[in-house]
Amino acid sequence: MIQNIPSIDLIATGQKIKQLRVKAGISVKKLQEVFGFSTPQAIYKWQNGTAMPTLDNLVVLAAVLGVTLDDIIVTDGEWLYAVGA
Protein backbone atom coordinates (compact mmCIF):
# COMPACT_ATOMS: atom_id res chain seq x y z
CA MET A 1 0.00 0.00 0.00
CA ILE A 2 1.47 3.33 -1.07
CA GLN A 3 1.13 6.03 1.54
CA ASN A 4 2.74 9.05 -0.07
CA ILE A 5 3.69 9.42 -3.71
CA PRO A 6 5.82 12.39 -4.74
CA SER A 7 4.84 14.48 -7.72
CA ILE A 8 6.76 16.93 -9.86
CA ASP A 9 6.43 20.53 -8.70
CA LEU A 10 6.02 22.25 -12.08
CA ILE A 11 6.59 25.79 -10.81
CA ALA A 12 9.71 24.92 -8.81
CA THR A 13 11.06 22.79 -11.67
CA GLY A 14 10.51 25.68 -14.08
CA GLN A 15 12.33 28.04 -11.74
CA LYS A 16 15.17 25.52 -11.50
CA ILE A 17 15.41 25.25 -15.29
CA LYS A 18 15.70 29.03 -15.56
CA GLN A 19 18.22 29.21 -12.72
CA LEU A 20 20.41 26.50 -14.26
CA ARG A 21 20.13 28.06 -17.72
CA VAL A 22 21.21 31.46 -16.45
CA LYS A 23 24.03 29.93 -14.37
CA ALA A 24 25.29 28.11 -17.48
CA GLY A 25 25.19 31.38 -19.45
CA ILE A 26 22.83 29.95 -22.06
CA SER A 27 20.15 32.15 -23.60
CA VAL A 28 16.61 31.07 -24.35
CA LYS A 29 17.41 31.68 -28.02
CA LYS A 30 20.35 29.25 -27.83
CA LEU A 31 18.18 26.56 -26.21
CA GLN A 32 15.59 27.14 -28.92
CA GLU A 33 18.29 26.44 -31.51
CA VAL A 34 19.56 23.34 -29.67
CA PHE A 35 16.07 21.84 -29.64
CA GLY A 36 15.24 23.00 -33.16
CA PHE A 37 12.11 24.82 -32.03
CA SER A 38 10.70 27.43 -34.42
CA THR A 39 9.76 29.66 -31.46
CA PRO A 40 10.98 29.91 -27.85
CA GLN A 41 7.47 29.39 -26.42
CA ALA A 42 8.11 25.83 -25.20
CA ILE A 43 11.15 26.93 -23.22
CA TYR A 44 9.23 29.81 -21.64
CA LYS A 45 6.44 27.37 -20.74
CA TRP A 46 9.01 25.11 -19.06
CA GLN A 47 10.45 28.04 -17.13
CA ASN A 48 7.02 29.31 -16.09
CA GLY A 49 5.93 25.88 -14.92
CA THR A 50 3.01 25.63 -17.32
CA ALA A 51 4.54 22.67 -19.18
CA MET A 52 7.21 20.03 -18.62
CA PRO A 53 9.83 19.03 -21.15
CA THR A 54 9.39 15.52 -22.50
CA LEU A 55 11.75 12.92 -21.07
CA ASP A 56 13.87 13.08 -24.23
CA ASN A 57 14.07 16.86 -23.96
CA LEU A 58 14.94 16.63 -20.26
CA VAL A 59 17.88 14.38 -21.10
CA VAL A 60 19.13 16.86 -23.72
CA LEU A 61 18.52 19.80 -21.37
CA ALA A 62 20.55 18.13 -18.61
CA ALA A 63 23.42 17.48 -21.04
CA VAL A 64 23.38 21.06 -22.35
CA LEU A 65 23.28 22.51 -18.84
CA GLY A 66 25.90 20.06 -17.54
CA VAL A 67 23.67 18.71 -14.78
CA THR A 68 21.74 15.54 -13.96
CA LEU A 69 17.99 15.01 -14.27
CA ASP A 70 17.81 15.08 -10.47
CA ASP A 71 19.33 18.57 -10.55
CA ILE A 72 16.46 19.78 -12.76
CA ILE A 73 13.36 18.05 -11.43
CA VAL A 74 11.88 19.28 -8.16
CA THR A 75 9.40 17.03 -6.40
CA ASP A 76 7.00 17.56 -3.56
CA GLY A 77 6.21 14.80 -1.13
CA GLU A 78 8.49 12.03 -0.01
CA TRP A 79 9.10 8.52 -1.24
CA LEU A 80 7.28 6.89 1.62
CA TYR A 81 5.55 3.59 1.10
CA ALA A 82 4.74 0.42 2.93
CA VAL A 83 4.75 -3.02 1.42
CA GLY A 84 1.62 -4.93 2.36
CA ALA A 85 1.56 -8.62 3.17
XYZ file of C-alpha atoms in Angstrom:
85
model
C 0.000 0.000 0.000
C 1.470 3.325 -1.068
C 1.134 6.030 1.536
C 2.744 9.050 -0.068
C 3.691 9.417 -3.710
C 5.821 12.389 -4.740
C 4.836 14.482 -7.717
C 6.759 16.931 -9.862
C 6.426 20.528 -8.702
C 6.015 22.249 -12.082
C 6.587 25.785 -10.806
C 9.714 24.919 -8.810
C 11.059 22.793 -11.669
C 10.513 25.678 -14.082
C 12.330 28.040 -11.742
C 15.166 25.517 -11.495
C 15.405 25.254 -15.288
C 15.697 29.031 -15.556
C 18.222 29.209 -12.719
C 20.410 26.503 -14.256
C 20.128 28.061 -17.722
C 21.214 31.465 -16.455
C 24.032 29.932 -14.370
C 25.291 28.111 -17.476
C 25.189 31.375 -19.453
C 22.831 29.952 -22.063
C 20.148 32.154 -23.602
C 16.609 31.067 -24.352
C 17.409 31.679 -28.019
C 20.351 29.253 -27.833
C 18.179 26.563 -26.212
C 15.585 27.135 -28.918
C 18.286 26.442 -31.511
C 19.559 23.344 -29.668
C 16.071 21.840 -29.637
C 15.236 22.997 -33.162
C 12.105 24.820 -32.034
C 10.704 27.427 -34.416
C 9.759 29.664 -31.463
C 10.980 29.914 -27.846
C 7.475 29.390 -26.420
C 8.107 25.826 -25.204
C 11.153 26.931 -23.218
C 9.229 29.805 -21.640
C 6.439 27.367 -20.735
C 9.006 25.106 -19.063
C 10.451 28.044 -17.127
C 7.019 29.314 -16.090
C 5.928 25.878 -14.918
C 3.008 25.632 -17.322
C 4.539 22.666 -19.180
C 7.208 20.031 -18.622
C 9.833 19.029 -21.152
C 9.386 15.515 -22.499
C 11.751 12.916 -21.073
C 13.868 13.076 -24.234
C 14.071 16.863 -23.963
C 14.941 16.632 -20.261
C 17.884 14.377 -21.103
C 19.134 16.857 -23.718
C 18.517 19.796 -21.371
C 20.546 18.130 -18.612
C 23.418 17.483 -21.041
C 23.379 21.058 -22.354
C 23.277 22.512 -18.837
C 25.897 20.065 -17.544
C 23.665 18.706 -14.778
C 21.738 15.539 -13.964
C 17.995 15.005 -14.271
C 17.813 15.080 -10.472
C 19.326 18.574 -10.554
C 16.458 19.781 -12.755
C 13.355 18.051 -11.432
C 11.879 19.285 -8.163
C 9.397 17.032 -6.399
C 6.998 17.556 -3.555
C 6.209 14.801 -1.132
C 8.486 12.029 -0.012
C 9.105 8.518 -1.238
C 7.282 6.895 1.623
C 5.545 3.591 1.105
C 4.737 0.421 2.934
C 4.749 -3.018 1.421
C 1.619 -4.935 2.361
C 1.564 -8.620 3.169
